[in-house]
């Protein structure tokens, strides 16, 4: 029998957001109060500054902030007039929002299987799905939506080659992966547009909802700016806008939505962006510590060759996952399952097509994966307690 191990802390949070809040200290108080007292609560100067800083961080020409990561996916789809009859290829092993934004437009998600080692979209399965849709003739292939699941970049060199070869747009859903790189390049480098979410639990989160898009495409930026502000007239809408003589907000060029980011959230994100590169280093240190402590105990994650993950999740695999999770719970070690039911098996999405041969890898992984606590503020003592807990539970 193992001697009972006692938890070093009263309870271990799955993601310790308040530890980072304490680390940021008064900088946040000051940034928030400055935004409150300046009175420009919507589209204040902090929003424009954040957009500049996000574009610089993600190495893209342009960035627009928006209300959340789901809208960030809808903005390019709406800007490109994606709709009924169009196919958008995406993984099924992802958060619902990936497919949700596609279905909003009336287009059809086509679910594609994943690679067994990285959980990201399989380029081979993607090509087979595109070919099958073309053969079928019911839907027109338009867009590929790759996901940087758990923080690591999708296989962008292969996927962007396919996008070019088949004349498709490529969206990088980097809600979990903003800040990740592959061969030193950010997802925006390979895609037409990369999106992210500032939901608090994401690697770069704010204190509410938020999101952003990053792109090198100036016209697309204008169109997405229009869509996020009720379809307002923008430069590329032509001379009508220049000659309008009133606030272009009141010239409606298309049906858009309201997806602005609050100035207060932008002010918080500017402070968090200052420490974000360091946070990614800390997250990688925590991932390395898990990999060393759990090697041979559970199946530890594998990052694509040349990739740097932001470790939105530290996801491992075990045969007897549910028993293991139960045992960890008894040791006050929180876990989470991302994702227990893949989208193509969900009530809301099971009528949409999948690639040929179905999604065997996705279905197998959904029964095996679970995630351990990780954050930039996970201290070694707590992490060792988690590692010991997993080892003991499996002993
Ligand atoms: C969180 C998430 C989103 C949606 O972001 P929200 O800000 O919650 O709308 C989209 N895609 C993926 C992969 C996500 O993890």
mmCIF file of C-alpha atoms and ligand atoms in Angstrom:
data_model
loop_
_atom_site.group_PDB
_atom_site.id
_atom_site.type_symbol
_atom_site.label_atom_id
_atom_site.label_comp_id
_atom_site.label_asym_id
_atom_site.label_seq_id
_atom_site.Cartn_x
_atom_site.Cartn_y
_atom_site.Cartn_z
ATOM 1 C CA UNK A 1 0.000 0.000 0.000
ATOM 2 C CA UNK A 2 1.166 3.504 -0.756
ATOM 3 C CA UNK A 3 1.341 5.876 2.164
ATOM 4 C CA UNK A 4 -1.487 8.397 1.895
ATOM 5 C CA UNK A 5 -0.283 11.510 0.091
ATOM 6 C CA UNK A 6 -1.776 14.765 1.261
ATOM 7 C CA UNK A 7 -2.664 17.536 -1.125
ATOM 8 C CA UNK A 8 -0.261 20.515 -0.833
ATOM 9 C CA UNK A 9 -3.159 22.897 -1.262
ATOM 10 C CA UNK A 10 -6.765 22.828 -0.044
ATOM 11 C CA UNK A 11 -8.080 22.298 -3.503
ATOM 12 C CA UNK A 12 -6.313 22.274 -6.846
ATOM 13 C CA UNK A 13 -8.081 24.397 -9.449
ATOM 14 C CA UNK A 14 -8.226 22.804 -12.914
ATOM 15 C CA UNK A 15 -6.974 26.112 -14.339
ATOM 16 C CA UNK A 16 -5.724 28.589 -11.738
ATOM 17 C CA UNK A 17 -6.900 31.893 -13.216
ATOM 18 C CA UNK A 18 -6.798 33.754 -9.926
ATOM 19 C CA UNK A 19 -3.096 33.008 -9.408
ATOM 20 C CA UNK A 20 -2.319 34.924 -12.596
ATOM 21 C CA UNK A 21 -4.709 37.667 -11.537
ATOM 22 C CA UNK A 22 -2.678 38.040 -8.295
ATOM 23 C CA UNK A 23 0.590 38.025 -10.290
ATOM 24 C CA UNK A 24 -0.680 40.874 -12.503
ATOM 25 C CA UNK A 25 -1.646 42.850 -9.405
ATOM 26 C CA UNK A 26 -2.365 46.569 -9.613
ATOM 27 C CA UNK A 27 -1.570 46.810 -13.314
ATOM 28 C CA UNK A 28 -5.016 45.362 -14.014
ATOM 29 C CA UNK A 29 -6.761 47.641 -11.482
ATOM 30 C CA UNK A 30 -5.177 50.677 -13.102
ATOM 31 C CA UNK A 31 -5.887 49.578 -16.671
ATOM 32 C CA UNK A 32 -9.542 48.828 -15.902
ATOM 33 C CA UNK A 33 -10.142 52.071 -13.996
ATOM 34 C CA UNK A 34 -8.422 54.122 -16.721
ATOM 35 C CA UNK A 35 -10.794 52.572 -19.271
ATOM 36 C CA UNK A 36 -13.812 53.168 -17.017
ATOM 37 C CA UNK A 37 -12.913 56.797 -16.290
ATOM 38 C CA UNK A 38 -12.087 57.730 -19.895
ATOM 39 C CA UNK A 39 -15.683 56.998 -20.902
ATOM 40 C CA UNK A 40 -14.994 55.408 -24.296
ATOM 41 C CA UNK A 41 -16.436 52.087 -23.277
ATOM 42 C CA UNK A 42 -17.104 50.831 -26.786
ATOM 43 C CA UNK A 43 -14.291 50.825 -29.390
ATOM 44 C CA UNK A 44 -12.081 52.967 -27.184
ATOM 45 C CA UNK A 45 -8.405 53.519 -28.048
ATOM 46 C CA UNK A 46 -7.375 50.373 -26.143
ATOM 47 C CA UNK A 47 -9.241 48.276 -28.729
ATOM 48 C CA UNK A 48 -7.218 49.728 -31.621
ATOM 49 C CA UNK A 49 -4.009 49.368 -29.623
ATOM 50 C CA UNK A 50 -4.843 45.749 -28.819
ATOM 51 C CA UNK A 51 -5.459 45.066 -32.508
ATOM 52 C CA UNK A 52 -2.020 46.450 -33.369
ATOM 53 C CA UNK A 53 -0.375 44.410 -30.637
ATOM 54 C CA UNK A 54 -2.214 41.190 -31.579
ATOM 55 C CA UNK A 55 -1.189 41.567 -35.226
ATOM 56 C CA UNK A 56 2.424 42.101 -34.115
ATOM 57 C CA UNK A 57 2.334 39.088 -31.781
ATOM 58 C CA UNK A 58 0.725 36.781 -34.348
ATOM 59 C CA UNK A 59 2.864 38.220 -37.193
ATOM 60 C CA UNK A 60 -0.017 39.257 -39.423
ATOM 61 C CA UNK A 61 -0.657 42.583 -41.175
ATOM 62 C CA UNK A 62 -4.109 43.133 -39.672
ATOM 63 C CA UNK A 63 -6.130 42.159 -36.650
ATOM 64 C CA UNK A 64 -9.668 42.943 -35.510
ATOM 65 C CA UNK A 65 -11.012 42.336 -32.035
ATOM 66 C CA UNK A 66 -14.544 40.969 -31.670
ATOM 67 C CA UNK A 67 -16.980 39.759 -29.039
ATOM 68 C CA UNK A 68 -15.918 36.099 -28.751
ATOM 69 C CA UNK A 69 -14.083 33.290 -30.503
ATOM 70 C CA UNK A 70 -17.215 31.908 -32.128
ATOM 71 C CA UNK A 71 -18.005 35.221 -33.830
ATOM 72 C CA UNK A 72 -14.352 35.346 -34.900
ATOM 73 C CA UNK A 73 -15.035 32.193 -36.952
ATOM 74 C CA UNK A 74 -18.289 33.578 -38.353
ATOM 75 C CA UNK A 75 -16.719 36.900 -39.460
ATOM 76 C CA UNK A 76 -14.634 35.514 -42.362
ATOM 77 C CA UNK A 77 -17.373 33.034 -43.353
ATOM 78 C CA UNK A 78 -19.885 35.900 -43.594
ATOM 79 C CA UNK A 79 -17.357 38.172 -45.316
ATOM 80 C CA UNK A 80 -16.872 35.493 -48.002
ATOM 81 C CA UNK A 81 -20.654 34.945 -48.326
ATOM 82 C CA UNK A 82 -20.392 31.298 -47.326
ATOM 83 C CA UNK A 83 -23.906 29.868 -47.137
ATOM 84 C CA UNK A 84 -26.337 27.125 -48.154
ATOM 85 C CA UNK A 85 -24.830 24.606 -50.564
ATOM 86 C CA UNK A 86 -21.271 25.284 -49.386
ATOM 87 C CA UNK A 87 -19.036 22.705 -47.674
ATOM 88 C CA UNK A 88 -16.688 23.748 -44.873
ATOM 89 C CA UNK A 89 -14.260 21.003 -43.812
ATOM 90 C CA UNK A 90 -13.510 20.863 -40.098
ATOM 91 C CA UNK A 91 -12.555 18.343 -37.431
ATOM 92 C CA UNK A 92 -15.187 16.707 -35.243
ATOM 93 C CA UNK A 93 -12.771 16.411 -32.322
ATOM 94 C CA UNK A 94 -13.076 20.062 -31.248
ATOM 95 C CA UNK A 95 -15.286 22.413 -29.258
ATOM 96 C CA UNK A 96 -18.812 22.859 -30.627
ATOM 97 C CA UNK A 97 -18.150 26.452 -31.676
ATOM 98 C CA UNK A 98 -16.003 25.337 -34.633
ATOM 99 C CA UNK A 99 -18.966 23.716 -36.391
ATOM 100 C CA UNK A 100 -21.539 26.100 -34.913
ATOM 101 C CA UNK A 101 -20.204 29.111 -36.802
ATOM 102 C CA UNK A 102 -20.354 27.097 -40.040
ATOM 103 C CA UNK A 103 -23.937 25.947 -39.464
ATOM 104 C CA UNK A 104 -25.033 29.535 -38.650
ATOM 105 C CA UNK A 105 -24.268 30.574 -42.218
ATOM 106 C CA UNK A 106 -26.391 27.762 -43.659
ATOM 107 C CA UNK A 107 -23.279 26.013 -44.990
ATOM 108 C CA UNK A 108 -22.620 22.379 -44.155
ATOM 109 C CA UNK A 109 -19.761 21.318 -41.928
ATOM 110 C CA UNK A 110 -18.060 18.225 -43.353
ATOM 111 C CA UNK A 111 -16.343 16.420 -40.486
ATOM 112 C CA UNK A 112 -12.816 15.188 -41.075
ATOM 113 C CA UNK A 113 -10.849 12.656 -39.010
ATOM 114 C CA UNK A 114 -7.754 13.521 -36.990
ATOM 115 C CA UNK A 115 -4.183 12.300 -36.659
ATOM 116 C CA UNK A 116 -3.755 9.835 -33.777
ATOM 117 C CA UNK A 117 -0.704 11.538 -32.251
ATOM 118 C CA UNK A 118 -1.604 15.263 -32.339
ATOM 119 C CA UNK A 119 -5.450 15.112 -32.408
ATOM 120 C CA UNK A 120 -5.371 17.690 -35.212
ATOM 121 C CA UNK A 121 -6.956 17.389 -38.654
ATOM 122 C CA UNK A 122 -5.461 14.651 -40.816
ATOM 123 C CA UNK A 123 -4.384 16.109 -44.200
ATOM 124 C CA UNK A 124 -4.957 12.701 -45.795
ATOM 125 C CA UNK A 125 -8.510 12.445 -44.407
ATOM 126 C CA UNK A 126 -9.084 16.060 -45.479
ATOM 127 C CA UNK A 127 -8.114 15.351 -49.085
ATOM 128 C CA UNK A 128 -10.342 12.246 -49.138
ATOM 129 C CA UNK A 129 -13.261 14.323 -47.804
ATOM 130 C CA UNK A 130 -12.753 17.074 -50.409
ATOM 131 C CA UNK A 131 -12.614 14.482 -53.211
ATOM 132 C CA UNK A 132 -15.762 12.777 -51.896
ATOM 133 C CA UNK A 133 -17.717 16.065 -51.737
ATOM 134 C CA UNK A 134 -16.630 16.884 -55.286
ATOM 135 C CA UNK A 135 -17.677 13.419 -56.537
ATOM 136 C CA UNK A 136 -20.991 13.682 -54.717
ATOM 137 C CA UNK A 137 -21.821 17.053 -56.251
ATOM 138 C CA UNK A 138 -24.397 18.139 -53.621
ATOM 139 C CA UNK A 139 -22.123 20.633 -51.907
ATOM 140 C CA UNK A 140 -19.481 22.974 -53.220
ATOM 141 C CA UNK A 141 -16.160 22.801 -51.352
ATOM 142 C CA UNK A 142 -15.337 26.342 -50.166
ATOM 143 C CA UNK A 143 -13.431 26.503 -46.886
ATOM 144 C CA UNK A 144 -11.138 24.431 -44.655
ATOM 145 C CA UNK A 145 -11.359 25.220 -40.946
ATOM 146 C CA UNK A 146 -8.347 23.706 -39.172
ATOM 147 C CA UNK A 147 -8.191 23.747 -35.366
ATOM 148 C CA UNK A 148 -5.089 24.132 -33.175
ATOM 149 C CA UNK A 149 -6.433 21.676 -30.644
ATOM 150 C CA UNK A 150 -5.117 21.848 -27.083
ATOM 151 C CA UNK A 151 -2.775 24.652 -28.187
ATOM 152 C CA UNK A 152 -0.644 23.003 -30.842
ATOM 153 C CA UNK A 153 -0.571 24.041 -34.506
ATOM 154 C CA UNK A 154 -2.380 21.927 -37.087
ATOM 155 C CA UNK A 155 -0.300 20.486 -39.944
ATOM 156 C CA UNK A 156 -0.433 23.803 -41.824
ATOM 157 C CA UNK A 157 2.178 23.104 -44.507
ATOM 158 C CA UNK A 158 0.143 20.088 -45.724
ATOM 159 C CA UNK A 159 -3.286 21.661 -45.153
ATOM 160 C CA UNK A 160 -2.423 24.969 -46.846
ATOM 161 C CA UNK A 161 -1.054 23.011 -49.830
ATOM 162 C CA UNK A 162 -4.445 21.283 -50.124
ATOM 163 C CA UNK A 163 -6.258 24.622 -49.798
ATOM 164 C CA UNK A 164 -4.220 26.010 -52.688
ATOM 165 C CA UNK A 165 -4.563 22.854 -54.779
ATOM 166 C CA UNK A 166 -8.377 22.784 -54.456
ATOM 167 C CA UNK A 167 -8.903 26.574 -54.464
ATOM 168 C CA UNK A 168 -10.313 26.664 -50.917
ATOM 169 C CA UNK A 169 -10.053 29.303 -48.207
ATOM 170 C CA UNK A 170 -8.272 28.294 -45.008
ATOM 171 C CA UNK A 171 -9.335 29.433 -41.528
ATOM 172 C CA UNK A 172 -7.115 28.590 -38.552
ATOM 173 C CA UNK A 173 -9.345 28.205 -35.484
ATOM 174 C CA UNK A 174 -6.634 29.089 -32.986
ATOM 175 C CA UNK A 175 -8.967 29.727 -30.041
ATOM 176 C CA UNK A 176 -6.787 27.363 -28.010
ATOM 177 C CA UNK A 177 -3.567 27.988 -29.884
ATOM 178 C CA UNK A 178 -3.010 31.732 -30.224
ATOM 179 C CA UNK A 179 0.748 32.141 -29.753
ATOM 180 C CA UNK A 180 1.620 28.663 -31.069
ATOM 181 C CA UNK A 181 4.102 28.329 -33.909
ATOM 182 C CA UNK A 182 5.189 25.767 -36.481
ATOM 183 C CA UNK A 183 8.734 26.099 -37.820
ATOM 184 C CA UNK A 184 8.742 29.536 -36.176
ATOM 185 C CA UNK A 185 5.619 30.742 -38.019
ATOM 186 C CA UNK A 186 2.228 31.579 -36.533
ATOM 187 C CA UNK A 187 -1.010 30.038 -37.926
ATOM 188 C CA UNK A 188 -1.848 33.346 -39.695
ATOM 189 C CA UNK A 189 1.187 32.732 -41.929
ATOM 190 C CA UNK A 190 -0.420 29.700 -43.581
ATOM 191 C CA UNK A 191 -4.086 30.603 -43.408
ATOM 192 C CA UNK A 192 -6.281 33.271 -44.995
ATOM 193 C CA UNK A 193 -7.369 34.178 -41.502
ATOM 194 C CA UNK A 194 -6.501 32.946 -38.024
ATOM 195 C CA UNK A 195 -9.014 33.384 -35.215
ATOM 196 C CA UNK A 196 -8.774 33.283 -31.461
ATOM 197 C CA UNK A 197 -10.878 33.437 -28.314
ATOM 198 C CA UNK A 198 -10.248 35.392 -25.132
ATOM 199 C CA UNK A 199 -12.594 33.241 -23.046
ATOM 200 C CA UNK A 200 -10.946 33.317 -19.585
ATOM 201 C CA UNK A 201 -9.730 29.708 -19.651
ATOM 202 C CA UNK A 202 -7.919 30.046 -22.990
ATOM 203 C CA UNK A 203 -4.136 30.624 -22.876
ATOM 204 C CA UNK A 204 -4.711 34.347 -23.591
ATOM 205 C CA UNK A 205 -8.006 35.043 -21.859
ATOM 206 C CA UNK A 206 -9.702 38.231 -20.680
ATOM 207 C CA UNK A 207 -12.146 38.711 -17.786
ATOM 208 C CA UNK A 208 -15.242 38.012 -19.834
ATOM 209 C CA UNK A 209 -15.862 37.107 -23.468
ATOM 210 C CA UNK A 210 -13.701 38.259 -26.346
ATOM 211 C CA UNK A 211 -12.131 37.163 -29.607
ATOM 212 C CA UNK A 212 -10.065 38.316 -32.564
ATOM 213 C CA UNK A 213 -9.186 37.619 -36.181
ATOM 214 C CA UNK A 214 -5.735 37.999 -37.761
ATOM 215 C CA UNK A 215 -5.074 38.218 -41.490
ATOM 216 C CA UNK A 216 -2.753 39.679 -44.124
ATOM 217 C CA UNK A 217 -5.709 40.386 -46.441
ATOM 218 C CA UNK A 218 -6.708 44.073 -46.405
ATOM 219 C CA UNK A 219 -10.049 43.672 -48.204
ATOM 220 C CA UNK A 220 -11.019 40.766 -45.965
ATOM 221 C CA UNK A 221 -10.154 42.929 -42.953
ATOM 222 C CA UNK A 222 -12.499 45.671 -44.205
ATOM 223 C CA UNK A 223 -15.305 43.192 -44.858
ATOM 224 C CA UNK A 224 -14.920 41.578 -41.424
ATOM 225 C CA UNK A 225 -14.884 45.050 -39.839
ATOM 226 C CA UNK A 226 -18.163 45.704 -41.634
ATOM 227 C CA UNK A 227 -19.708 42.406 -40.513
ATOM 228 C CA UNK A 228 -18.710 42.919 -36.862
ATOM 229 C CA UNK A 229 -20.355 46.378 -36.812
ATOM 230 C CA UNK A 230 -23.823 45.787 -38.247
ATOM 231 C CA UNK A 231 -22.727 45.654 -41.894
ATOM 232 C CA UNK A 232 -21.485 49.259 -41.952
ATOM 233 C CA UNK A 233 -20.133 50.613 -45.237
ATOM 234 C CA UNK A 234 -16.363 50.160 -45.676
ATOM 235 C CA UNK A 235 -13.829 51.432 -48.217
ATOM 236 C CA UNK A 236 -14.076 48.423 -50.513
ATOM 237 C CA UNK A 237 -17.842 49.012 -50.831
ATOM 238 C CA UNK A 238 -16.932 51.734 -53.322
ATOM 239 C CA UNK A 239 -17.498 55.453 -53.918
ATOM 240 C CA UNK A 240 -20.920 55.478 -52.214
ATOM 241 C CA UNK A 241 -19.142 55.233 -48.864
ATOM 242 C CA UNK A 242 -16.668 58.036 -49.617
ATOM 243 C CA UNK A 243 -19.498 60.277 -50.868
ATOM 244 C CA UNK A 244 -21.917 59.402 -48.051
ATOM 245 C CA UNK A 245 -21.108 62.479 -45.947
ATOM 246 C CA UNK A 246 -22.332 60.914 -42.686
ATOM 247 C CA UNK A 247 -20.940 58.352 -40.267
ATOM 248 C CA UNK A 248 -20.445 55.216 -42.457
ATOM 249 C CA UNK A 249 -21.948 53.271 -39.548
ATOM 250 C CA UNK A 250 -25.305 54.470 -40.882
ATOM 251 C CA UNK A 251 -24.661 53.228 -44.391
ATOM 252 C CA UNK A 252 -25.551 49.560 -44.299
ATOM 253 C CA UNK A 253 -23.802 47.592 -47.000
ATOM 254 C CA UNK A 254 -24.624 44.068 -45.812
ATOM 255 C CA UNK A 255 -26.329 42.179 -43.028
ATOM 256 C CA UNK A 256 -23.816 41.986 -40.234
ATOM 257 C CA UNK A 257 -23.904 41.538 -36.482
ATOM 258 C CA UNK A 258 -22.818 43.242 -33.282
ATOM 259 C CA UNK A 259 -19.493 41.733 -32.331
ATOM 260 C CA UNK A 260 -17.367 44.438 -30.747
ATOM 261 C CA UNK A 261 -14.883 43.849 -27.929
ATOM 262 C CA UNK A 262 -15.405 45.972 -24.804
ATOM 263 C CA UNK A 263 -12.751 48.614 -24.144
ATOM 264 C CA UNK A 264 -12.325 47.270 -20.597
ATOM 265 C CA UNK A 265 -11.526 43.806 -21.925
ATOM 266 C CA UNK A 266 -9.033 45.279 -24.409
ATOM 267 C CA UNK A 267 -7.344 47.142 -21.519
ATOM 268 C CA UNK A 268 -7.061 43.877 -19.559
ATOM 269 C CA UNK A 269 -5.740 42.018 -22.601
ATOM 270 C CA UNK A 270 -3.050 44.661 -23.200
ATOM 271 C CA UNK A 271 -1.694 43.934 -19.716
ATOM 272 C CA UNK A 272 -1.971 40.190 -20.230
ATOM 273 C CA UNK A 273 -0.258 40.387 -23.613
ATOM 274 C CA UNK A 274 2.783 41.906 -21.848
ATOM 275 C CA UNK A 275 3.332 38.637 -19.990
ATOM 276 C CA UNK A 276 1.953 36.252 -22.614
ATOM 277 C CA UNK A 277 5.257 35.205 -24.215
ATOM 278 C CA UNK A 278 6.592 34.432 -20.736
ATOM 279 C CA UNK A 279 3.380 32.541 -19.905
ATOM 280 C CA UNK A 280 3.886 30.328 -22.959
ATOM 281 C CA UNK A 281 7.404 29.521 -21.701
ATOM 282 C CA UNK A 282 5.983 28.691 -18.261
ATOM 283 C CA UNK A 283 3.271 26.491 -19.777
ATOM 284 C CA UNK A 284 5.896 24.623 -21.778
ATOM 285 C CA UNK A 285 7.958 24.118 -18.618
ATOM 286 C CA UNK A 286 4.899 22.635 -16.911
ATOM 287 C CA UNK A 287 4.244 20.390 -19.931
ATOM 288 C CA UNK A 288 7.872 19.203 -19.850
ATOM 289 C CA UNK A 289 7.573 18.408 -16.146
ATOM 290 C CA UNK A 290 4.425 16.349 -16.785
ATOM 291 C CA UNK A 291 6.093 14.548 -19.700
ATOM 292 C CA UNK A 292 9.053 13.591 -17.500
ATOM 293 C CA UNK A 293 6.889 12.549 -14.552
ATOM 294 C CA UNK A 294 4.286 10.615 -16.512
ATOM 295 C CA UNK A 295 6.401 8.910 -19.188
ATOM 296 C CA UNK A 296 5.437 5.255 -19.366
ATOM 297 C CA UNK A 297 2.538 5.809 -16.945
ATOM 298 C CA UNK A 298 -0.045 7.286 -19.296
ATOM 299 C CA UNK A 299 0.293 8.242 -22.952
ATOM 300 C CA UNK A 300 1.699 11.774 -22.859
ATOM 301 C CA UNK A 301 1.049 14.273 -25.666
ATOM 302 C CA UNK A 302 3.115 14.544 -28.809
ATOM 303 C CA UNK A 303 3.631 17.910 -30.516
ATOM 304 C CA UNK A 304 4.016 18.112 -34.296
ATOM 305 C CA UNK A 305 7.658 18.219 -35.508
ATOM 306 C CA UNK A 306 8.791 21.866 -35.440
ATOM 307 C CA UNK A 307 5.767 22.972 -33.409
ATOM 308 C CA UNK A 308 5.507 24.976 -30.186
ATOM 309 C CA UNK A 309 2.253 24.515 -28.260
ATOM 310 C CA UNK A 310 0.619 27.016 -25.925
ATOM 311 C CA UNK A 311 -0.710 24.051 -23.896
ATOM 312 C CA UNK A 312 -4.303 25.174 -23.601
ATOM 313 C CA UNK A 313 -4.745 21.642 -22.261
ATOM 314 C CA UNK A 314 -2.382 18.915 -21.156
ATOM 315 C CA UNK A 315 -4.205 15.906 -22.539
ATOM 316 C CA UNK A 316 -3.127 12.332 -21.887
ATOM 317 C CA UNK A 317 -4.573 8.950 -22.788
ATOM 318 C CA UNK A 318 -5.296 5.896 -20.696
ATOM 319 C CA UNK A 319 -7.122 2.644 -21.356
ATOM 320 C CA UNK A 320 -9.184 2.779 -18.147
ATOM 321 C CA UNK A 321 -9.791 6.513 -18.254
ATOM 322 C CA UNK A 322 -13.046 6.727 -16.329
ATOM 323 C CA UNK A 323 -11.776 4.647 -13.381
ATOM 324 C CA UNK A 324 -8.589 6.703 -13.329
ATOM 325 C CA UNK A 325 -10.515 9.996 -13.309
ATOM 326 C CA UNK A 326 -12.636 8.678 -10.440
ATOM 327 C CA UNK A 327 -9.575 7.692 -8.473
ATOM 328 C CA UNK A 328 -7.947 11.102 -9.081
ATOM 329 C CA UNK A 329 -11.106 12.808 -7.900
ATOM 330 C CA UNK A 330 -10.741 10.899 -4.628
ATOM 331 C CA UNK A 331 -7.294 12.503 -4.290
ATOM 332 C CA UNK A 332 -8.722 15.979 -4.966
ATOM 333 C CA UNK A 333 -7.080 16.118 -8.376
ATOM 334 C CA UNK A 334 -9.413 17.721 -10.926
ATOM 335 C CA UNK A 335 -9.474 16.492 -14.521
ATOM 336 C CA UNK A 336 -11.600 17.266 -17.562
ATOM 337 C CA UNK A 337 -12.515 15.333 -20.694
ATOM 338 C CA UNK A 338 -12.095 17.244 -23.944
ATOM 339 C CA UNK A 339 -14.104 15.965 -25.751
ATOM 340 C CA UNK A 340 -16.267 13.055 -24.565
ATOM 341 C CA UNK A 341 -18.635 13.147 -27.562
ATOM 342 C CA UNK A 342 -17.248 14.225 -30.942
ATOM 343 C CA UNK A 343 -19.380 16.682 -32.897
ATOM 344 C CA UNK A 344 -20.444 14.249 -35.633
ATOM 345 C CA UNK A 345 -22.115 12.153 -32.908
ATOM 346 C CA UNK A 346 -23.855 15.089 -31.218
ATOM 347 C CA UNK A 347 -27.604 15.491 -31.548
ATOM 348 C CA UNK A 348 -27.252 18.858 -33.240
ATOM 349 C CA UNK A 349 -24.652 17.776 -35.802
ATOM 350 C CA UNK A 350 -25.111 14.096 -36.570
ATOM 351 C CA UNK A 351 -27.076 14.788 -39.771
ATOM 352 C CA UNK A 352 -24.062 16.537 -41.333
ATOM 353 C CA UNK A 353 -21.661 14.589 -43.561
ATOM 354 C CA UNK A 354 -18.323 13.082 -42.550
ATOM 355 C CA UNK A 355 -15.370 12.203 -44.731
ATOM 356 C CA UNK A 356 -15.362 8.758 -46.401
ATOM 357 C CA UNK A 357 -14.848 5.881 -43.970
ATOM 358 C CA UNK A 358 -16.204 7.885 -41.039
ATOM 359 C CA UNK A 359 -14.042 9.093 -38.173
ATOM 360 C CA UNK A 360 -12.499 6.017 -36.494
ATOM 361 C CA UNK A 361 -9.552 7.871 -34.913
ATOM 362 C CA UNK A 362 -11.802 10.595 -33.504
ATOM 363 C CA UNK A 363 -14.149 8.013 -31.991
ATOM 364 C CA UNK A 364 -11.311 5.993 -30.443
ATOM 365 C CA UNK A 365 -9.686 9.076 -28.899
ATOM 366 C CA UNK A 366 -12.936 10.367 -27.396
ATOM 367 C CA UNK A 367 -12.940 7.274 -25.152
ATOM 368 C CA UNK A 368 -9.328 7.566 -24.024
ATOM 369 C CA UNK A 369 -8.377 11.212 -23.490
ATOM 370 C CA UNK A 370 -8.471 13.309 -20.348
ATOM 371 C CA UNK A 371 -6.743 16.514 -19.361
ATOM 372 C CA UNK A 372 -4.743 17.404 -16.260
ATOM 373 C CA UNK A 373 -4.514 20.791 -14.531
ATOM 374 C CA UNK A 374 -2.168 23.178 -16.327
ATOM 375 C CA UNK A 375 -1.560 26.916 -16.292
ATOM 376 C CA UNK A 376 1.350 29.329 -16.295
ATOM 377 C CA UNK A 377 0.951 29.460 -12.507
ATOM 378 C CA UNK A 378 0.995 25.725 -11.783
ATOM 379 C CA UNK A 379 3.662 25.437 -9.080
ATOM 380 C CA UNK A 380 6.017 22.430 -9.106
ATOM 381 C CA UNK A 381 4.770 21.227 -5.708
ATOM 382 C CA UNK A 382 1.155 21.024 -6.885
ATOM 383 C CA UNK A 383 2.227 19.488 -10.168
ATOM 384 C CA UNK A 384 4.264 16.805 -8.397
ATOM 385 C CA UNK A 385 1.211 15.996 -6.303
ATOM 386 C CA UNK A 386 -0.782 15.516 -9.527
ATOM 387 C CA UNK A 387 1.962 13.346 -11.042
ATOM 388 C CA UNK A 388 2.216 11.227 -7.883
ATOM 389 C CA UNK A 389 -1.568 10.929 -7.841
ATOM 390 C CA UNK A 390 -1.700 9.593 -11.390
ATOM 391 C CA UNK A 391 1.146 7.136 -10.696
ATOM 392 C CA UNK A 392 -0.488 5.937 -7.488
ATOM 393 C CA UNK A 393 -3.920 5.602 -9.081
ATOM 394 C CA UNK A 394 -2.472 3.327 -11.738
ATOM 395 C CA UNK A 395 -0.180 1.348 -9.403
HETATM 396 C C1 LIG B 1 -13.276 28.218 -27.125
HETATM 397 C C2 LIG B 1 -13.290 27.810 -28.544
HETATM 398 C C3 LIG B 1 -14.037 28.509 -29.512
HETATM 399 C C4 LIG B 1 -15.035 29.573 -29.177
HETATM 400 O O1 LIG B 1 -14.620 30.601 -28.411
HETATM 401 P P1 LIG B 1 -15.696 31.465 -27.551
HETATM 402 O O2 LIG B 1 -14.888 32.670 -27.209
HETATM 403 O O3 LIG B 1 -16.033 30.635 -26.362
HETATM 404 O O4 LIG B 1 -16.830 31.776 -28.412
HETATM 405 C C5 LIG B 1 -13.917 28.119 -30.837
HETATM 406 N N1 LIG B 1 -13.138 27.101 -31.205
HETATM 407 C C6 LIG B 1 -12.412 26.393 -30.297
HETATM 408 C C7 LIG B 1 -11.551 25.277 -30.782
HETATM 409 C C8 LIG B 1 -12.479 26.721 -28.940
HETATM 410 O O5 LIG B 1 -11.767 26.003 -28.059
#
